mmCIF file of C-alpha atoms in Angstrom:
data_model
loop_
_atom_site.group_PDB
_atom_site.id
_atom_site.type_symbol
_atom_site.label_atom_id
_atom_site.label_comp_id
_atom_site.label_asym_id
_atom_site.label_seq_id
_atom_site.Cartn_x
_atom_site.Cartn_y
_atom_site.Cartn_z
ATOM 1 C CA UNK E 1 -10.116 27.408 -27.859
ATOM 2 C CA UNK E 2 -8.923 24.295 -25.991
ATOM 3 C CA UNK E 3 -10.855 21.138 -26.652
ATOM 4 C CA UNK E 4 -12.587 19.725 -23.595
ATOM 5 C CA UNK E 5 -11.652 16.133 -22.779
ATOM 6 C CA UNK E 6 -14.515 13.764 -23.514
ATOM 7 C CA UNK E 7 -13.606 11.365 -20.737
ATOM 8 C CA UNK E 8 -13.422 11.432 -16.948
ATOM 9 C CA UNK E 9 -9.693 11.140 -16.228
ATOM 10 C CA UNK E 10 -10.182 10.245 -12.556
ATOM 11 C CA UNK E 11 -12.661 7.477 -13.390
ATOM 12 C CA UNK E 12 -10.400 6.195 -16.169
ATOM 13 C CA UNK E 13 -7.414 6.028 -13.834
ATOM 14 C CA UNK E 14 -9.453 4.199 -11.199
ATOM 15 C CA UNK E 15 -10.648 1.677 -13.782
ATOM 16 C CA UNK E 16 -7.124 1.150 -15.104
ATOM 17 C CA UNK E 17 -5.740 0.815 -11.582
ATOM 18 C CA UNK E 18 -8.272 -1.887 -10.744
ATOM 19 C CA UNK E 19 -7.460 -3.743 -13.958
ATOM 20 C CA UNK E 20 -3.676 -3.616 -13.475
ATOM 21 C CA UNK E 21 -4.089 -4.545 -9.803
ATOM 22 C CA UNK E 22 -6.032 -7.677 -10.727
ATOM 23 C CA UNK E 23 -4.306 -8.821 -13.927
ATOM 24 C CA UNK E 24 -0.868 -7.278 -13.646
ATOM 25 C CA UNK E 25 0.952 -5.107 -16.142
ATOM 26 C CA UNK E 26 1.973 -7.698 -18.720
ATOM 27 C CA UNK E 27 -1.292 -9.662 -18.751
ATOM 28 C CA UNK E 28 -3.380 -6.528 -19.292
ATOM 29 C CA UNK E 29 -4.034 -6.081 -22.989
ATOM 30 C CA UNK E 30 -5.103 -3.014 -24.920
ATOM 31 C CA UNK E 31 -8.456 -4.711 -25.427
ATOM 32 C CA UNK E 32 -8.796 -5.087 -21.653
ATOM 33 C CA UNK E 33 -8.068 -1.389 -21.236
ATOM 34 C CA UNK E 34 -10.571 -0.437 -23.942
ATOM 35 C CA UNK E 35 -13.313 -2.330 -22.147
ATOM 36 C CA UNK E 36 -12.421 -1.164 -18.636
ATOM 37 C CA UNK E 37 -11.957 2.497 -19.546
ATOM 38 C CA UNK E 38 -14.697 2.494 -22.220
ATOM 39 C CA UNK E 39 -12.322 4.311 -24.538
ATOM 40 C CA UNK E 40 -11.025 3.610 -28.029
ATOM 41 C CA UNK E 41 -7.314 2.825 -28.496
ATOM 42 C CA UNK E 42 -6.616 6.228 -30.039
ATOM 43 C CA UNK E 43 -8.285 7.982 -27.117
ATOM 44 C CA UNK E 44 -6.312 5.938 -24.600
ATOM 45 C CA UNK E 45 -3.010 6.786 -26.262
ATOM 46 C CA UNK E 46 -4.077 10.401 -26.708
ATOM 47 C CA UNK E 47 -4.858 10.707 -23.005
ATOM 48 C CA UNK E 48 -2.055 8.610 -21.509
ATOM 49 C CA UNK E 49 0.593 8.295 -24.299
ATOM 50 C CA UNK E 50 1.320 4.596 -23.736
ATOM 51 C CA UNK E 51 0.354 1.536 -21.736
ATOM 52 C CA UNK E 52 3.491 1.967 -19.619
ATOM 53 C CA UNK E 53 2.707 5.617 -18.900
ATOM 54 C CA UNK E 54 -0.834 4.667 -17.900
ATOM 55 C CA UNK E 55 0.493 1.927 -15.630
ATOM 56 C CA UNK E 56 2.897 4.381 -14.013
ATOM 57 C CA UNK E 57 0.022 6.805 -13.454
ATOM 58 C CA UNK E 58 -1.976 4.097 -11.677
ATOM 59 C CA UNK E 59 1.038 3.186 -9.520
ATOM 60 C CA UNK E 60 1.338 6.843 -8.565
ATOM 61 C CA UNK E 61 -2.367 6.956 -7.776
ATOM 62 C CA UNK E 62 -2.237 3.822 -5.635
ATOM 63 C CA UNK E 63 0.962 4.878 -3.872
ATOM 64 C CA UNK E 64 -0.368 8.370 -3.115
ATOM 65 C CA UNK E 65 -3.545 6.950 -1.596
ATOM 66 C CA UNK E 66 -1.607 4.523 0.573
ATOM 67 C CA UNK E 67 0.742 7.268 1.778
ATOM 68 C CA UNK E 68 -2.148 9.661 2.429
ATOM 69 C CA UNK E 69 -4.041 7.056 4.467
ATOM 70 C CA UNK E 70 -0.947 6.354 6.546
ATOM 71 C CA UNK E 71 -0.183 10.052 7.029
ATOM 72 C CA UNK E 72 -3.764 10.691 8.148
ATOM 73 C CA UNK E 73 -3.628 7.809 10.612
ATOM 74 C CA UNK E 74 -0.363 8.972 12.164
ATOM 75 C CA UNK E 75 -0.976 12.725 12.073
ATOM 76 C CA UNK E 76 -3.861 12.523 14.541
ATOM 77 C CA UNK E 77 -2.295 9.969 16.883
ATOM 78 C CA UNK E 78 -1.181 10.977 20.369
ATOM 79 C CA UNK E 79 0.749 7.711 20.495
ATOM 80 C CA UNK E 80 2.455 6.750 17.207
ATOM 81 C CA UNK E 81 3.165 3.277 18.552
ATOM 82 C CA UNK E 82 -0.465 2.652 19.460
ATOM 83 C CA UNK E 83 -1.566 3.981 16.072
ATOM 84 C CA UNK E 84 0.700 1.515 14.298
ATOM 85 C CA UNK E 85 -0.524 -1.317 16.513
ATOM 86 C CA UNK E 86 -4.097 -0.365 15.689
ATOM 87 C CA UNK E 87 -3.267 -0.337 11.993
ATOM 88 C CA UNK E 88 -1.871 -3.859 12.176
ATOM 89 C CA UNK E 89 -4.979 -5.069 14.009
ATOM 90 C CA UNK E 90 -7.257 -3.370 11.463
ATOM 91 C CA UNK E 91 -5.796 -5.504 8.679
ATOM 92 C CA UNK E 92 -7.784 -8.405 10.120
ATOM 93 C CA UNK E 93 -10.821 -6.772 8.487
ATOM 94 C CA UNK E 94 -9.429 -7.150 4.964
ATOM 95 C CA UNK E 95 -11.592 -9.374 2.802
ATOM 96 C CA UNK E 96 -10.791 -10.582 -0.737
ATOM 97 C CA UNK E 97 -14.146 -9.292 -1.982
ATOM 98 C CA UNK E 98 -13.658 -5.779 -0.624
ATOM 99 C CA UNK E 99 -11.189 -4.676 -3.326
ATOM 100 C CA UNK E 100 -9.503 -6.034 -6.461
ATOM 101 C CA UNK E 101 -6.988 -7.821 -4.234
ATOM 102 C CA UNK E 102 -6.028 -7.522 -0.584
ATOM 103 C CA UNK E 103 -2.393 -7.926 -1.661
ATOM 104 C CA UNK E 104 -0.597 -4.622 -2.178
ATOM 105 C CA UNK E 105 -0.539 -3.492 -5.816
ATOM 106 C CA UNK E 106 2.992 -2.161 -5.343
ATOM 107 C CA UNK E 107 4.320 -5.483 -4.100
ATOM 108 C CA UNK E 108 2.548 -7.404 -6.862
ATOM 109 C CA UNK E 109 3.989 -5.016 -9.433
ATOM 110 C CA UNK E 110 7.505 -5.238 -7.996
ATOM 111 C CA UNK E 111 7.432 -9.010 -8.399
ATOM 112 C CA UNK E 112 6.238 -8.653 -11.980
ATOM 113 C CA UNK E 113 8.698 -6.058 -13.306
ATOM 114 C CA UNK E 114 12.086 -6.970 -11.770
ATOM 115 C CA UNK E 115 13.964 -6.373 -15.031
ATOM 116 C CA UNK E 116 12.197 -3.187 -16.143
ATOM 117 C CA UNK E 117 14.338 -0.511 -14.528
ATOM 118 C CA UNK E 118 12.028 2.486 -14.897
ATOM 119 C CA UNK E 119 8.902 0.721 -13.657
ATOM 120 C CA UNK E 120 10.857 -0.916 -10.844
ATOM 121 C CA UNK E 121 12.153 2.504 -9.795
ATOM 122 C CA UNK E 122 8.603 3.874 -9.654
ATOM 123 C CA UNK E 123 7.450 1.005 -7.438
ATOM 124 C CA UNK E 124 10.477 1.216 -5.165
ATOM 125 C CA UNK E 125 9.978 4.950 -4.802
ATOM 126 C CA UNK E 126 6.474 4.447 -3.435
ATOM 127 C CA UNK E 127 7.599 1.640 -1.130
ATOM 128 C CA UNK E 128 10.366 3.906 0.161
ATOM 129 C CA UNK E 129 7.772 6.591 0.896
ATOM 130 C CA UNK E 130 5.750 4.182 3.041
ATOM 131 C CA UNK E 131 8.868 3.077 4.893
ATOM 132 C CA UNK E 132 9.842 6.722 5.455
ATOM 133 C CA UNK E 133 6.424 7.539 6.935
ATOM 134 C CA UNK E 134 6.698 4.570 9.294
ATOM 135 C CA UNK E 135 10.199 5.603 10.310
ATOM 136 C CA UNK E 136 9.080 9.184 10.951
ATOM 137 C CA UNK E 137 6.327 7.910 13.243
ATOM 138 C CA UNK E 138 8.758 5.699 15.137
ATOM 139 C CA UNK E 139 11.268 8.518 15.531
ATOM 140 C CA UNK E 140 8.436 10.580 17.019
ATOM 141 C CA UNK E 141 7.554 7.663 19.300
ATOM 142 C CA UNK E 142 11.151 7.615 20.443
ATOM 143 C CA UNK E 143 11.118 11.365 21.058
ATOM 144 C CA UNK E 144 7.934 10.949 23.121
ATOM 145 C CA UNK E 145 9.613 8.289 25.241
ATOM 146 C CA UNK E 146 7.601 5.359 23.907
ATOM 147 C CA UNK E 147 10.696 3.678 22.497
ATOM 148 C CA UNK E 148 13.993 3.313 24.305
ATOM 149 C CA UNK E 149 16.723 5.777 23.257
ATOM 150 C CA UNK E 150 18.842 2.905 21.951
ATOM 151 C CA UNK E 151 16.101 1.626 19.627
ATOM 152 C CA UNK E 152 16.587 1.817 15.858
ATOM 153 C CA UNK E 153 13.374 3.366 14.417
ATOM 154 C CA UNK E 154 14.507 2.866 10.812
ATOM 155 C CA UNK E 155 15.104 -0.836 11.366
ATOM 156 C CA UNK E 156 11.758 -1.226 13.146
ATOM 157 C CA UNK E 157 10.054 0.609 10.261
ATOM 158 C CA UNK E 158 11.334 -1.978 7.803
ATOM 159 C CA UNK E 159 9.957 -4.731 10.031
ATOM 160 C CA UNK E 160 6.526 -3.091 10.292
ATOM 161 C CA UNK E 161 6.401 -2.539 6.545
ATOM 162 C CA UNK E 162 7.091 -6.241 6.084
ATOM 163 C CA UNK E 163 4.294 -7.055 8.532
ATOM 164 C CA UNK E 164 1.815 -4.811 6.717
ATOM 165 C CA UNK E 165 2.504 -6.180 3.252
ATOM 166 C CA UNK E 166 2.714 -9.754 4.523
ATOM 167 C CA UNK E 167 -0.652 -9.465 6.245
ATOM 168 C CA UNK E 168 -2.232 -8.115 3.067
ATOM 169 C CA UNK E 169 -0.987 -11.178 1.205
ATOM 170 C CA UNK E 170 -2.162 -13.494 3.990
ATOM 171 C CA UNK E 171 -5.626 -11.918 3.846
ATOM 172 C CA UNK E 172 -5.888 -13.032 0.232
ATOM 173 C CA UNK E 173 -5.593 -16.708 1.201
ATOM 174 C CA UNK E 174 -6.965 -16.832 4.744
ATOM 175 C CA UNK E 175 -10.598 -17.944 4.920
ATOM 176 C CA UNK E 176 -10.873 -18.106 8.712
ATOM 177 C CA UNK E 177 -11.507 -14.586 10.132
ATOM 178 C CA UNK E 178 -10.474 -15.629 13.628
ATOM 179 C CA UNK E 179 -7.125 -16.958 12.468
ATOM 180 C CA UNK E 180 -6.519 -13.705 10.641
ATOM 181 C CA UNK E 181 -7.528 -11.672 13.692
ATOM 182 C CA UNK E 182 -5.148 -13.596 15.920
ATOM 183 C CA UNK E 183 -2.279 -13.199 13.479
ATOM 184 C CA UNK E 184 -2.778 -9.434 13.277
ATOM 185 C CA UNK E 185 -3.097 -9.236 17.060
ATOM 186 C CA UNK E 186 0.112 -11.239 17.553
ATOM 187 C CA UNK E 187 2.111 -8.878 15.343
ATOM 188 C CA UNK E 188 0.553 -5.815 16.982
ATOM 189 C CA UNK E 189 1.429 -7.218 20.419
ATOM 190 C CA UNK E 190 4.973 -7.899 19.260
ATOM 191 C CA UNK E 191 5.290 -4.258 18.289
ATOM 192 C CA UNK E 192 3.892 -3.283 21.691
ATOM 193 C CA UNK E 193 6.693 -5.175 23.396
ATOM 194 C CA UNK E 194 9.095 -2.502 22.118
ATOM 195 C CA UNK E 195 7.418 0.081 24.359
ATOM 196 C CA UNK E 196 9.541 1.317 27.263
ATOM 197 C CA UNK E 197 8.244 -0.104 30.576
ATOM 198 C CA UNK E 198 7.579 3.346 32.081
ATOM 199 C CA UNK E 199 5.722 4.401 28.925
ATOM 200 C CA UNK E 200 3.629 1.232 29.073
ATOM 201 C CA UNK E 201 2.709 1.797 32.722
ATOM 202 C CA UNK E 202 1.781 5.467 32.163
ATOM 203 C CA UNK E 203 -0.393 4.499 29.166
ATOM 204 C CA UNK E 204 -2.378 1.972 31.223
#
């Protein structure tokens, strides 16, 4: 008869994700993980094999949540361009106390593990997924006539991804909510300027 796990895997992964998000991969010790997960070292290794495997699992968890949130936002949008503008504006509501860090865990991890090929590949894979979802939305916007036929949705997607991650970093340091709101609004308006004139007039 199979032995039932004596821990809540979902809760353990959430706790580990928060810890890695705050402290980073290298600065997180086994002792830190013991305390955060409320598990003994042997149980941690039995459940997750290694610290690196656990870190990869938390990256997958974080990346999947980010992709799911973005997919949900775009799937129900009549106007992909307006949905992306709204997403940029919504980042003005980020507050350092709302989560372990407003900065993206993937970006923080990429900066920390530049020489660790396997971990870097995991991070880049999730970043590529986000970029692909943005590009898909912009291709749909182009098909709907929101973007000019000569626009490059893939290039615009890279720009929007940079905006999103940059705003998350800015939210970590910005203490003036109005300044943050204006910055998000400026970038959203810049994206709106890509809308074809006839599409803009029909939307108003």
